[in-house]
Every structure is written in structure tokens, then in C-alpha cells.
C-alpha atoms as one frame of an Amber mdcrd trajectory, in Angstrom:
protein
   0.000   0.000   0.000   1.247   3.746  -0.808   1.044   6.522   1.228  -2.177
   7.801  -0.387  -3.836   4.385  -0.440  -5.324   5.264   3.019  -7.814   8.006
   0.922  -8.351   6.454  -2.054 -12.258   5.818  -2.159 -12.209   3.940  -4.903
 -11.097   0.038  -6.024  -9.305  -0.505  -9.687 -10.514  -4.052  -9.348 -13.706
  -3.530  -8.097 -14.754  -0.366 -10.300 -13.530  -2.665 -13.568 -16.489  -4.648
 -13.096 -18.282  -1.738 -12.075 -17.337  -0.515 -15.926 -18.088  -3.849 -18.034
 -21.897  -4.175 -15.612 -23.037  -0.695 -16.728 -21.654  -1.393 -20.071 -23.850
  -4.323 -20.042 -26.981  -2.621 -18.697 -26.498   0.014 -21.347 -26.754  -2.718
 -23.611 -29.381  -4.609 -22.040 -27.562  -7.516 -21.925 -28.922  -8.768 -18.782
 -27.741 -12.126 -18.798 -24.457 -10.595 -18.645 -24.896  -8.091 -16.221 -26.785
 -10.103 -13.688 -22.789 -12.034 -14.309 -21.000  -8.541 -13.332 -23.445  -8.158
 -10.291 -22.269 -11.548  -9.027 -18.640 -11.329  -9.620 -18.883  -7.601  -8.109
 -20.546  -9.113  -4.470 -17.801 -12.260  -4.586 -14.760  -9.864  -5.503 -16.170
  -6.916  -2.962 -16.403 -10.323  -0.070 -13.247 -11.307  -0.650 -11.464  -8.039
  -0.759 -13.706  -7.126   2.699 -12.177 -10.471   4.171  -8.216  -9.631   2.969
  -8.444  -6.168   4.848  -7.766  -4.765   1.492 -10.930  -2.479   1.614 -10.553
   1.080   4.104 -13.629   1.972   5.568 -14.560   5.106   2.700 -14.348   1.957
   0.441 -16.651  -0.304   2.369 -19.419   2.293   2.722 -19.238   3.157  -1.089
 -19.048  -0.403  -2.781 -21.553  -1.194   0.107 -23.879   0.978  -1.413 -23.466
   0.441  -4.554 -23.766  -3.765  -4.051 -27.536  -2.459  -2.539 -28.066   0.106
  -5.427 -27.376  -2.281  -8.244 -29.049  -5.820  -6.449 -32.513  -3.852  -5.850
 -32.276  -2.394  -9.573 -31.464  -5.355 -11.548 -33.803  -7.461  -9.417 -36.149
  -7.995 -12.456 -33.309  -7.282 -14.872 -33.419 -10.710 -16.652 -34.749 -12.238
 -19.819 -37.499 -14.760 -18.210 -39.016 -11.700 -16.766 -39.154  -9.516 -19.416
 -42.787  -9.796 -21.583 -43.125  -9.124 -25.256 -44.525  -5.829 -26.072 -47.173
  -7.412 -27.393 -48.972  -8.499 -24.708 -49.208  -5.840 -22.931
């Protein structure tokens, strides 16, 4: 760790997959970016259980983990219905 790492709020690992998921949701490919949402919440545990995260980190990805898991609850194919039927 550096001598500014102490202040840094955010995680290059973490905000990569932060990049590629809205990528995907921009795209609507939801298959894929239910994918990103996972491997954000395993990479974000595992980082949490090193010590790697400060606590400025832990509050932000926090949020964000809670942001993006009650937005892309429905986000999926099998739940989407044709336009028409509606």
C-alpha cells in the first residue's frame, strides 16, 4: 500500500467490473450483467475479508452492491414480456 492508499475511495478491481456491468446494462444484456453483479458481491467479499478495503471503500461499494441488487432485481430475460402483450 502507498502513502495515499489510506484516501483512495475507490477500487481498480472492483470499479472494472463496475465498468463492463453498466456497459452491459447500457446494452441490455442482462444475462451478462446479472454475471457482473455476481462477480462484483464475490470480488467486494473477498477483498472485505483480505483487509484490502478502508472503511470510505466499504461504505461506497456497500452501497453500490444495494443500489445495483434492488435495480437489476427484475433485470433478466425470463421476466421480461413481449410488447405485445401488454
Amino acid at each position: 500500500m502507498g502513502l495515499f492508499d489510506k484516501f483512495r475511495t475507490k477500487c481498480r478491481e472492483l470499479e472494472d467490473v463496475l465498468f463492463r456491468m453498466d456497459s452491459n446494462i447500457a446494452n441490455n444484456y442482462k444475462d451478462a450483467a446479472q454475471a457482473n453483479l455476481k462477480e462484483l458481491a464475490e470480488k467486494y467479499e473477498r477483498l472485505l475479508s483480505e483487509g484490502k478495503l478502508n472503511d470510505k471503500q466499504k461504505s461506497y461499494y456497500s452501497g453500490i452492491l444495494s443500489v445495483y441488487s434492488e435495480k437489476m432485481k427484475k433485470f433478466t430475460h425470463k421476466d421480461q414480456t413481449p410488447y405485445w402483450t401488454k
